[in-house]
Amino acid sequence: MSEFFPMIKKVCYEGKQSKNPFSFKYYDAERIIDGKPMKEHLKFALSWWHTLCAEGGDPFGSGTIDRTYGGLKDPMKIAYAKVDAGFEFMSKLGIEYFCFHDADIAPAGENFSQTKKNFWEIVDYIRSKTEETNIKLLWGTANCFNAPRYMHGAGTSCNAHSFAYAAAQIKNALEATVKLGGKGYVFWGGREGYETLLNTDMALELDNMAKLMKMSVEYGRKIGFDGDFYIEPKPKEPTKHQYDFDSATVLGFLRKYGLDKDFKLNIEANHATLAGHTFEHELTVARINNAFGSIDANSGDPLLGWDTDQFPTNVYSATLCMLEVIRAGGFTNGGLNFDAKVRRGSFTFEDIVHAYISGMDTFALGLIKAYEIIEDGRIDEFVKKRYSSYNDGIGKEIRQGSASLESLEEYILGNDKVVMESGRQEYLEAVLNNIIFG
Ligand code: XUL
Ligand code: CO
């Protein structure tokens, strides 16, 4: 079997003073933080599609990255090579999880039954690899957005035949998720939205999407899937309006259709940016609604308005993200999937190694700094104090639900001078800097 990443043996933690590019500076997998090794706090996962398949094409140019694994021509041989390369890479970096779309792991055949055969042949091969290693599936999904049959959507298509095809794909992807021991199954509505309301029956489309999700839950539970279903919010791209716009929109949808018991959210950093939110906003909305599930860790570019899926290197953002993860009680079935790809000009296998090391170190630092914020206590203490007027008196009555408009008017008639306090944003930002750089 060929070695695809000969530049590395095992990537180890060497500490921040190390200049070895093939070492972790902050990610020390076994270091115990708050009773758990770092690797369990972070649960890093490799994204099959970007890491093993992405060829660097963009709207203005074709691929720059050779993903033929040594010039292979037969798509099935390439699919096998991806498994070998993926497992070699994960073993060398100490990554214990991966995520896939059905379409990334095996090529489509001439008809559905051939596609299915190809898919299961590779799933079996992946399974043999998971048995030889400690690498597991984090989540699986079906790609119901690429093929022309999904031009009008999949679950929200105007064409029932497209809907049925998506259902058939999801059935197999779910079975594979179970077979590979995955505890998550993602719905990302890649074409679930509309371009113009002039040709769209929004009510029917949303009802149908919910039906597809219900069928998936029913089938998943029947075949022994006891993990979480996730929706991954994204506001635009590819359609002008995506139904899964952001966390709040998705929560409304899940509740309307009674799907909120089985579904949680898979929050992606750059999707939050595209929705006009911060990453931590989306995570907070998920957490306070008990819907925090998993994370697609990447970043966008503030100067570009599309989904650039870059590797995350922003320590501020990773810190605020990990603070939310800790507040949510940590990952259970979810983890940190690097839904990120190297830039078009970074076309060598070595670039993938640098990208993952940098992403993993960024989140390791984020985890360390998030715990420092908690231990420091200044920020939490400030927030607690900021709302202390709700601890007693009229505030307590409001909080407990015993106040009414009449009782509050009565109160105001006797106390109409409202004393205000500063929100101290600049002070809190200085505290954050002090902790991150201190
Ligand atoms: C697309 C995206 C997907 C999902 C899974 O923007 O993020 O790769 O993570 O379909
Ligand atoms: Co994603």
Tab-separated table of C-alpha atoms and ligand atoms in Angstrom:
chain	number	residue	atom	x	y	z
A	1	MET	CA	0.000	0.000	0.000
A	2	SER	CA	1.385	3.449	-0.913
A	3	GLU	CA	2.159	6.069	1.691
A	4	PHE	CA	0.462	9.359	0.864
A	5	PHE	CA	1.864	11.499	3.651
A	6	PRO	CA	5.541	10.471	3.835
A	7	MET	CA	6.498	13.863	5.289
A	8	ILE	CA	5.007	12.814	8.636
A	9	LYS	CA	5.253	9.782	10.871
A	10	LYS	CA	3.283	10.595	13.982
A	11	VAL	CA	2.475	14.254	14.659
A	12	CYS	CA	3.117	14.852	18.359
A	13	TYR	CA	2.708	17.660	20.857
A	14	GLU	CA	5.999	19.534	21.256
A	15	GLY	CA	4.826	22.744	22.923
A	16	LYS	CA	4.661	26.331	21.776
A	17	GLN	CA	8.413	26.842	21.617
A	18	SER	CA	8.814	24.153	18.952
A	19	LYS	CA	9.634	25.284	15.425
A	20	ASN	CA	8.924	21.854	13.957
A	21	PRO	CA	6.093	22.488	11.475
A	22	PHE	CA	4.933	18.896	11.863
A	23	SER	CA	4.235	19.137	15.580
A	24	PHE	CA	1.372	20.410	17.691
A	25	LYS	CA	2.159	23.546	19.639
A	26	TYR	CA	-0.999	23.539	21.798
A	27	TYR	CA	-2.903	20.328	21.093
A	28	ASP	CA	-1.770	17.803	23.660
A	29	ALA	CA	-4.309	15.002	23.142
A	30	GLU	CA	-3.922	13.352	26.559
A	31	ARG	CA	-3.593	16.505	28.660
A	32	ILE	CA	-6.345	16.486	31.247
A	33	ILE	CA	-8.464	19.612	31.434
A	34	ASP	CA	-11.368	19.657	33.862
A	35	GLY	CA	-11.204	15.872	34.281
A	36	LYS	CA	-11.147	14.977	30.578
A	37	PRO	CA	-8.337	14.602	28.036
A	38	MET	CA	-8.187	17.334	25.419
A	39	LYS	CA	-9.040	14.879	22.679
A	40	GLU	CA	-12.382	14.131	24.331
A	41	HIS	CA	-13.210	17.808	24.754
A	42	LEU	CA	-12.447	18.490	21.114
A	43	LYS	CA	-13.410	15.304	19.242
A	44	PHE	CA	-11.751	16.348	15.983
A	45	ALA	CA	-13.100	14.902	12.757
A	46	LEU	CA	-11.872	14.818	9.179
A	47	SER	CA	-14.271	15.832	6.408
A	48	TRP	CA	-13.984	13.241	3.644
A	49	TRP	CA	-15.177	15.622	0.918
A	50	HIS	CA	-12.807	18.537	1.401
A	51	THR	CA	-9.811	16.597	2.593
A	52	LEU	CA	-9.789	13.651	0.228
A	53	CYS	CA	-11.833	14.852	-2.742
A	54	ALA	CA	-11.678	18.644	-3.206
A	55	GLU	CA	-9.728	19.551	-6.324
A	56	GLY	CA	-9.552	23.308	-5.861
A	57	GLY	CA	-11.928	24.320	-8.646
A	58	ASP	CA	-13.704	27.672	-8.389
A	59	PRO	CA	-16.172	29.537	-10.659
A	60	PHE	CA	-13.257	30.909	-12.674
A	61	GLY	CA	-10.990	27.945	-13.002
A	62	SER	CA	-10.761	24.198	-12.915
A	63	GLY	CA	-9.046	22.142	-10.270
A	64	THR	CA	-5.450	22.691	-9.233
A	65	ILE	CA	-5.204	19.753	-6.863
A	66	ASP	CA	-4.489	16.234	-8.037
A	67	ARG	CA	-6.734	13.783	-6.217
A	68	THR	CA	-6.030	10.760	-8.407
A	69	TYR	CA	-3.759	9.279	-5.760
A	70	GLY	CA	-0.788	8.604	-7.990
A	71	GLY	CA	-2.502	8.944	-11.371
A	72	LEU	CA	-5.220	6.319	-10.874
A	73	LYS	CA	-7.918	6.293	-13.551
A	74	ASP	CA	-10.532	3.838	-12.278
A	75	PRO	CA	-12.942	5.712	-9.951
A	76	MET	CA	-13.280	2.674	-7.664
A	77	LYS	CA	-9.498	2.414	-7.300
A	78	ILE	CA	-9.470	6.123	-6.412
A	79	ALA	CA	-12.196	5.496	-3.843
A	80	TYR	CA	-10.086	2.737	-2.227
A	81	ALA	CA	-7.018	4.984	-2.284
A	82	LYS	CA	-8.982	7.723	-0.519
A	83	VAL	CA	-9.764	5.312	2.295
A	84	ASP	CA	-6.082	4.378	2.593
A	85	ALA	CA	-4.985	8.016	2.461
A	86	GLY	CA	-7.692	9.120	4.899
A	87	PHE	CA	-6.880	6.478	7.490
A	88	GLU	CA	-3.133	7.041	7.114
A	89	PHE	CA	-3.675	10.759	7.651
A	90	MET	CA	-6.014	10.387	10.638
A	91	SER	CA	-3.745	7.826	12.313
A	92	LYS	CA	-0.692	10.030	11.904
A	93	LEU	CA	-2.440	13.107	13.293
A	94	GLY	CA	-4.332	11.302	16.026
A	95	ILE	CA	-7.746	12.273	14.590
A	96	GLU	CA	-10.302	9.748	15.834
A	97	TYR	CA	-13.388	10.674	13.781
A	98	PHE	CA	-14.434	11.364	10.227
A	99	CYS	CA	-17.590	12.517	8.401
A	100	PHE	CA	-18.785	11.649	4.902
A	101	HIS	CA	-21.398	12.262	2.211
A	102	ASP	CA	-22.425	9.134	0.304
A	103	ALA	CA	-21.085	10.720	-2.887
A	104	ASP	CA	-17.583	11.373	-1.490
A	105	ILE	CA	-16.772	7.846	-0.566
A	106	ALA	CA	-17.742	6.035	-3.768
A	107	PRO	CA	-18.391	7.016	-7.381
A	108	ALA	CA	-21.856	7.048	-8.918
A	109	GLY	CA	-22.578	4.135	-11.268
A	110	GLU	CA	-24.641	4.039	-14.454
A	111	ASN	CA	-27.803	3.429	-12.469
A	112	PHE	CA	-28.857	3.495	-8.826
A	113	SER	CA	-28.238	-0.170	-8.233
A	114	GLN	CA	-24.637	0.183	-9.485
A	115	THR	CA	-24.171	3.321	-7.354
A	116	LYS	CA	-25.457	1.368	-4.376
A	117	LYS	CA	-23.086	-1.513	-5.087
A	118	ASN	CA	-20.086	0.838	-5.308
A	119	PHE	CA	-21.129	2.576	-2.119
A	120	TRP	CA	-21.474	-0.597	-0.069
A	121	GLU	CA	-18.200	-2.022	-1.354
A	122	ILE	CA	-16.352	1.051	-0.046
A	123	VAL	CA	-18.381	1.214	3.176
A	124	ASP	CA	-17.254	-2.361	3.876
A	125	TYR	CA	-13.658	-1.385	3.232
A	126	ILE	CA	-13.968	1.640	5.545
A	127	ARG	CA	-15.505	-0.613	8.156
A	128	SER	CA	-12.515	-2.967	8.013
A	129	LYS	CA	-10.276	0.064	8.608
A	130	THR	CA	-12.312	1.250	11.585
A	131	GLU	CA	-11.934	-2.228	13.065
A	132	GLU	CA	-8.134	-2.106	12.712
A	133	THR	CA	-7.863	1.370	14.262
A	134	ASN	CA	-9.541	3.484	16.922
A	135	ILE	CA	-11.013	5.751	14.227
A	136	LYS	CA	-14.785	6.099	14.164
A	137	LEU	CA	-17.498	7.739	12.136
A	138	LEU	CA	-18.757	11.000	13.690
A	139	TRP	CA	-21.621	11.511	11.247
A	140	GLY	CA	-22.804	10.543	7.824
A	141	THR	CA	-24.956	12.321	5.291
A	142	ALA	CA	-26.294	12.005	1.756
A	143	ASN	CA	-25.343	14.441	-0.973
A	144	CYS	CA	-28.762	15.438	-2.317
A	145	PHE	CA	-27.650	18.646	-3.987
A	146	ASN	CA	-25.022	17.958	-6.645
A	147	ALA	CA	-26.799	15.896	-9.280
A	148	PRO	CA	-29.041	17.589	-11.891
A	149	ARG	CA	-32.028	15.663	-10.507
A	150	TYR	CA	-31.820	17.996	-7.501
A	151	MET	CA	-31.905	21.237	-9.505
A	152	HIS	CA	-35.235	22.118	-7.844
A	153	GLY	CA	-34.310	20.699	-4.459
A	154	ALA	CA	-34.514	17.222	-2.947
A	155	GLY	CA	-36.968	17.034	-0.041
A	156	THR	CA	-38.414	20.356	-1.225
A	157	SER	CA	-38.411	19.535	-4.924
A	158	CYS	CA	-41.518	20.189	-7.042
A	159	ASN	CA	-40.772	16.767	-8.546
A	160	ALA	CA	-41.841	13.743	-6.471
A	161	HIS	CA	-39.405	11.520	-8.390
A	162	SER	CA	-36.465	13.637	-7.140
A	163	PHE	CA	-37.886	13.392	-3.629
A	164	ALA	CA	-38.017	9.597	-3.910
A	165	TYR	CA	-34.437	9.440	-5.182
A	166	ALA	CA	-33.255	11.502	-2.197
A	167	ALA	CA	-35.137	9.151	0.132
A	168	ALA	CA	-33.388	6.153	-1.436
A	169	GLN	CA	-29.996	7.820	-0.957
A	170	ILE	CA	-30.749	8.760	2.647
A	171	LYS	CA	-31.844	5.195	3.407
A	172	ASN	CA	-28.455	3.862	2.331
A	173	ALA	CA	-26.473	6.654	3.974
A	174	LEU	CA	-28.329	6.007	7.229
A	175	GLU	CA	-27.667	2.275	7.037
A	176	ALA	CA	-23.985	2.999	6.412
A	177	THR	CA	-23.923	5.396	9.367
A	178	VAL	CA	-25.270	2.629	11.587
A	179	LYS	CA	-22.891	0.058	10.127
A	180	LEU	CA	-19.929	2.337	10.792
A	181	GLY	CA	-21.104	3.047	14.330
A	182	GLY	CA	-21.805	6.748	13.683
A	183	LYS	CA	-23.770	8.642	16.310
A	184	GLY	CA	-24.832	11.482	14.046
A	185	TYR	CA	-26.689	11.934	10.786
A	186	VAL	CA	-26.707	15.365	9.116
A	187	PHE	CA	-29.233	17.087	6.918
A	188	TRP	CA	-27.735	20.008	5.098
A	189	GLY	CA	-30.351	21.396	2.754
A	190	GLY	CA	-28.010	21.946	-0.147
A	191	ARG	CA	-30.818	22.830	-2.558
A	192	GLU	CA	-33.667	23.126	-0.084
A	193	GLY	CA	-34.811	26.655	-0.737
A	194	TYR	CA	-35.987	28.728	-3.648
A	195	GLU	CA	-34.772	31.101	-6.308
A	196	THR	CA	-38.096	32.852	-6.884
A	197	LEU	CA	-41.426	32.764	-5.079
A	198	LEU	CA	-43.104	33.083	-8.480
A	199	ASN	CA	-42.724	29.322	-9.039
A	200	THR	CA	-42.699	28.137	-5.419
A	201	ASP	CA	-45.292	26.549	-3.127
A	202	MET	CA	-43.451	27.205	0.103
A	203	ALA	CA	-46.020	25.506	2.338
A	204	LEU	CA	-45.905	22.225	0.396
A	205	GLU	CA	-42.111	22.296	0.153
A	206	LEU	CA	-41.685	22.684	3.915
A	207	ASP	CA	-44.293	20.011	4.681
A	208	ASN	CA	-42.479	17.627	2.339
A	209	MET	CA	-39.069	18.378	3.853
A	210	ALA	CA	-40.484	17.552	7.274
A	211	LYS	CA	-41.957	14.321	5.869
A	212	LEU	CA	-38.558	13.266	4.551
A	213	MET	CA	-37.016	13.963	7.959
A	214	LYS	CA	-39.782	12.031	9.731
A	215	MET	CA	-39.288	9.041	7.442
A	216	SER	CA	-35.577	9.207	8.178
A	217	VAL	CA	-36.138	9.277	11.925
A	218	GLU	CA	-38.561	6.359	11.717
A	219	TYR	CA	-36.260	4.285	9.560
A	220	GLY	CA	-33.148	5.242	11.513
A	221	ARG	CA	-34.680	4.220	14.829
A	222	LYS	CA	-35.948	0.991	13.252
A	223	ILE	CA	-32.452	-0.044	12.150
A	224	GLY	CA	-30.892	0.814	15.499
A	225	PHE	CA	-29.615	4.362	14.985
A	226	ASP	CA	-29.622	5.758	18.514
A	227	GLY	CA	-27.615	8.903	17.804
A	228	ASP	CA	-28.682	12.439	16.903
A	229	PHE	CA	-30.080	13.771	13.682
A	230	TYR	CA	-28.752	17.212	12.879
A	231	ILE	CA	-29.802	20.077	10.692
A	232	GLU	CA	-26.949	22.301	9.558
A	233	PRO	CA	-28.238	25.861	9.118
A	234	LYS	CA	-27.048	27.943	6.172
A	235	PRO	CA	-28.725	31.071	4.808
A	236	LYS	CA	-27.742	31.181	1.160
A	237	GLU	CA	-25.644	29.231	-1.295
A	238	PRO	CA	-26.585	27.530	-3.393
A	239	THR	CA	-30.136	28.913	-3.492
A	240	LYS	CA	-31.010	32.540	-2.905
A	241	HIS	CA	-33.104	31.666	0.121
A	242	GLN	CA	-32.350	28.471	2.023
A	243	TYR	CA	-35.059	27.136	4.313
A	244	ASP	CA	-32.483	26.316	7.016
A	245	PHE	CA	-31.451	29.968	7.212
A	246	ASP	CA	-30.052	30.006	10.746
A	247	SER	CA	-30.436	28.302	14.134
A	248	ALA	CA	-33.541	30.234	15.157
A	249	THR	CA	-35.292	29.485	11.855
A	250	VAL	CA	-34.418	25.807	12.083
A	251	LEU	CA	-35.725	25.573	15.649
A	252	GLY	CA	-39.076	27.007	14.531
A	253	PHE	CA	-39.255	24.416	11.748
A	254	LEU	CA	-38.363	21.506	14.042
A	255	ARG	CA	-40.976	22.501	16.592
A	256	LYS	CA	-43.715	23.066	14.037
A	257	TYR	CA	-43.284	19.520	12.732
A	258	GLY	CA	-42.572	17.787	16.045
A	259	LEU	CA	-39.009	16.905	15.043
A	260	ASP	CA	-37.305	18.646	17.961
A	261	LYS	CA	-36.925	15.452	20.027
A	262	ASP	CA	-34.751	13.751	17.435
A	263	PHE	CA	-32.953	16.670	15.825
A	264	LYS	CA	-30.193	18.907	17.101
A	265	LEU	CA	-28.088	21.456	15.264
A	266	ASN	CA	-24.764	21.123	13.522
A	267	ILE	CA	-23.442	24.680	13.580
A	268	GLU	CA	-20.921	25.765	10.978
A	269	ALA	CA	-18.803	28.846	11.621
A	270	ASN	CA	-18.925	30.384	8.179
A	271	HIS	CA	-22.621	29.642	7.728
A	272	ALA	CA	-23.194	31.792	10.814
A	273	THR	CA	-21.185	34.598	9.202
A	274	LEU	CA	-23.210	34.298	5.991
A	275	ALA	CA	-26.412	34.580	8.039
A	276	GLY	CA	-25.142	37.841	9.511
A	277	HIS	CA	-24.455	36.293	12.906
A	278	THR	CA	-21.364	35.483	14.883
A	279	PHE	CA	-20.415	31.832	15.327
A	280	GLU	CA	-20.985	32.156	19.077
A	281	HIS	CA	-24.450	33.629	18.497
A	282	GLU	CA	-25.537	30.539	16.587
A	283	LEU	CA	-24.038	28.275	19.244
A	284	THR	CA	-25.767	30.192	22.022
A	285	VAL	CA	-29.148	29.965	20.299
A	286	ALA	CA	-28.658	26.205	19.963
A	287	ARG	CA	-27.491	25.788	23.557
A	288	ILE	CA	-30.281	27.740	25.262
A	289	ASN	CA	-32.800	25.665	23.315
A	290	ASN	CA	-31.137	22.352	24.258
A	291	ALA	CA	-30.359	21.794	20.596
A	292	PHE	CA	-26.575	22.025	20.561
A	293	GLY	CA	-25.229	19.007	18.729
A	294	SER	CA	-22.103	19.268	16.647
A	295	ILE	CA	-19.822	21.754	14.910
A	296	ASP	CA	-18.433	22.222	11.423
A	297	ALA	CA	-15.242	24.091	12.271
A	298	ASN	CA	-14.062	26.414	9.549
A	299	SER	CA	-13.989	30.110	8.806
A	300	GLY	CA	-14.874	32.499	6.036
A	301	ASP	CA	-13.028	35.537	4.837
A	302	PRO	CA	-14.409	38.892	5.978
A	303	LEU	CA	-13.630	40.341	2.556
A	304	LEU	CA	-15.436	37.622	0.610
A	305	GLY	CA	-19.159	37.051	0.830
A	306	TRP	CA	-19.281	33.362	0.037
A	307	ASP	CA	-18.655	30.066	1.754
A	308	THR	CA	-14.879	29.849	1.521
A	309	ASP	CA	-14.607	26.918	3.962
A	310	GLN	CA	-11.168	27.924	5.199
A	311	PHE	CA	-9.341	26.206	8.002
A	312	PRO	CA	-10.014	27.996	11.284
A	313	THR	CA	-7.075	29.991	12.633
A	314	ASN	CA	-8.839	32.705	14.605
A	315	VAL	CA	-8.143	32.057	18.281
A	316	TYR	CA	-10.730	34.607	19.454
A	317	SER	CA	-13.456	32.843	17.568
A	318	ALA	CA	-12.300	29.375	18.670
A	319	THR	CA	-12.175	30.560	22.303
A	320	LEU	CA	-15.710	31.955	22.243
A	321	CYS	CA	-16.875	28.797	20.472
A	322	MET	CA	-15.307	26.491	23.060
A	323	LEU	CA	-16.784	28.604	25.846
A	324	GLU	CA	-20.214	27.822	24.403
A	325	VAL	CA	-19.359	24.143	24.014
A	326	ILE	CA	-18.337	23.993	27.687
A	327	ARG	CA	-21.499	25.848	28.739
A	328	ALA	CA	-23.521	23.332	26.716
A	329	GLY	CA	-21.926	20.532	28.750
A	330	GLY	CA	-19.429	19.486	26.064
A	331	PHE	CA	-19.900	17.202	23.097
A	332	THR	CA	-21.911	14.027	23.515
A	333	ASN	CA	-22.590	12.524	20.097
A	334	GLY	CA	-21.117	15.490	18.224
A	335	GLY	CA	-17.619	16.785	17.648
A	336	LEU	CA	-15.509	19.297	15.733
A	337	ASN	CA	-15.565	18.414	12.068
A	338	PHE	CA	-13.131	20.397	9.933
A	339	ASP	CA	-15.489	21.219	7.092
A	340	ALA	CA	-12.590	23.129	5.576
A	341	LYS	CA	-10.411	22.901	2.533
A	342	VAL	CA	-6.941	24.086	1.653
A	343	ARG	CA	-6.719	27.065	-0.706
A	344	ARG	CA	-6.492	26.562	-4.435
A	345	GLY	CA	-2.830	27.466	-4.428
A	346	SER	CA	-2.046	25.034	-1.597
A	347	PHE	CA	-2.200	21.997	-3.808
A	348	THR	CA	0.223	19.551	-2.171
A	349	PHE	CA	-0.532	16.805	0.328
A	350	GLU	CA	1.794	18.575	2.736
A	351	ASP	CA	-0.595	21.560	2.761
A	352	ILE	CA	-3.369	19.365	4.174
A	353	VAL	CA	-1.061	18.434	7.047
A	354	HIS	CA	-0.299	22.086	7.847
A	355	ALA	CA	-3.985	22.962	7.585
A	356	TYR	CA	-5.092	20.330	10.101
A	357	ILE	CA	-2.242	20.992	12.520
A	358	SER	CA	-3.112	24.675	12.480
A	359	GLY	CA	-6.860	24.050	12.885
A	360	MET	CA	-6.333	21.587	15.730
A	361	ASP	CA	-3.905	23.912	17.516
A	362	THR	CA	-6.340	26.803	17.117
A	363	PHE	CA	-9.135	24.873	18.817
A	364	ALA	CA	-6.804	23.463	21.467
A	365	LEU	CA	-5.826	27.014	22.319
A	366	GLY	CA	-9.497	27.987	22.216
A	367	LEU	CA	-10.278	25.230	24.738
A	368	ILE	CA	-7.443	26.288	27.062
A	369	LYS	CA	-8.438	29.949	26.875
A	370	ALA	CA	-12.134	29.186	27.370
A	371	TYR	CA	-11.312	27.399	30.633
A	372	GLU	CA	-9.117	30.335	31.647
A	373	ILE	CA	-12.088	32.661	31.110
A	374	ILE	CA	-14.222	30.440	33.337
A	375	GLU	CA	-11.535	30.175	36.029
A	376	ASP	CA	-10.806	33.884	35.882
A	377	GLY	CA	-14.500	34.492	36.555
A	378	ARG	CA	-14.566	38.237	35.773
A	379	ILE	CA	-16.825	37.903	32.757
A	380	ASP	CA	-19.301	35.448	34.308
A	381	GLU	CA	-19.346	37.463	37.509
A	382	PHE	CA	-20.092	40.635	35.563
A	383	VAL	CA	-23.001	39.033	33.711
A	384	LYS	CA	-24.419	37.624	36.928
A	385	LYS	CA	-24.297	41.020	38.565
A	386	ARG	CA	-25.757	42.721	35.502
A	387	TYR	CA	-29.018	40.823	35.950
A	388	SER	CA	-29.077	40.919	39.751
A	389	SER	CA	-32.143	43.195	39.796
A	390	TYR	CA	-34.113	40.028	39.001
A	391	ASN	CA	-32.951	38.294	42.164
A	392	ASP	CA	-35.401	39.940	44.543
A	393	GLY	CA	-38.233	42.397	44.823
A	394	ILE	CA	-40.105	43.267	41.668
A	395	GLY	CA	-37.455	41.560	39.516
A	396	LYS	CA	-37.992	38.258	41.289
A	397	GLU	CA	-41.739	38.583	40.736
A	398	ILE	CA	-41.166	39.157	37.006
A	399	ARG	CA	-38.858	36.179	36.844
A	400	GLN	CA	-41.226	33.893	38.707
A	401	GLY	CA	-44.171	34.967	36.588
A	402	SER	CA	-46.201	36.447	39.448
A	403	ALA	CA	-45.994	40.042	38.205
A	404	SER	CA	-48.705	41.603	36.044
A	405	LEU	CA	-49.137	44.874	34.212
A	406	GLU	CA	-51.257	46.089	37.156
A	407	SER	CA	-48.699	45.163	39.815
A	408	LEU	CA	-45.895	46.711	37.784
A	409	GLU	CA	-47.823	49.934	37.305
A	410	GLU	CA	-48.438	50.010	41.019
A	411	TYR	CA	-44.704	49.583	41.616
A	412	ILE	CA	-43.756	52.303	39.125
A	413	LEU	CA	-46.212	54.757	40.663
A	414	GLY	CA	-44.154	54.564	43.831
A	415	ASN	CA	-40.682	54.171	42.189
A	416	ASP	CA	-40.397	56.025	38.912
A	417	LYS	CA	-36.696	56.938	38.953
A	418	VAL	CA	-34.923	54.164	37.053
A	419	VAL	CA	-31.213	53.893	37.913
A	420	MET	CA	-29.114	52.635	34.972
A	421	GLU	CA	-25.726	50.904	34.915
A	422	SER	CA	-23.115	50.656	32.182
A	423	GLY	CA	-22.864	47.527	30.024
A	424	ARG	CA	-19.034	47.888	30.228
A	425	GLN	CA	-18.432	46.346	26.825
A	426	GLU	CA	-14.994	47.915	26.429
A	427	TYR	CA	-13.917	46.706	29.860
A	428	LEU	CA	-15.072	43.171	29.050
A	429	GLU	CA	-13.251	43.213	25.712
A	430	ALA	CA	-10.100	44.273	27.570
A	431	VAL	CA	-10.574	41.380	30.013
A	432	LEU	CA	-10.888	38.984	27.092
A	433	ASN	CA	-7.661	40.290	25.556
A	434	ASN	CA	-5.943	40.074	28.891
A	435	ILE	CA	-6.910	36.407	29.219
A	436	ILE	CA	-6.127	35.467	25.631
A	437	PHE	CA	-2.754	37.215	25.487
A	438	GLY	CA	-1.865	37.292	29.191
B	1	XUL	C1	-22.095	22.969	2.817
B	1	XUL	C2	-21.691	22.197	3.981
B	1	XUL	C3	-21.838	20.723	3.869
B	1	XUL	C4	-22.407	20.076	5.075
B	1	XUL	C5	-22.758	18.626	4.912
B	1	XUL	O1	-21.959	24.331	2.972
B	1	XUL	O2	-21.215	22.750	4.944
B	1	XUL	O3	-20.589	20.193	3.546
B	1	XUL	O4	-21.526	20.146	6.159
B	1	XUL	O5	-23.524	18.382	3.787
B	2	CO	CO	-20.667	21.951	6.775
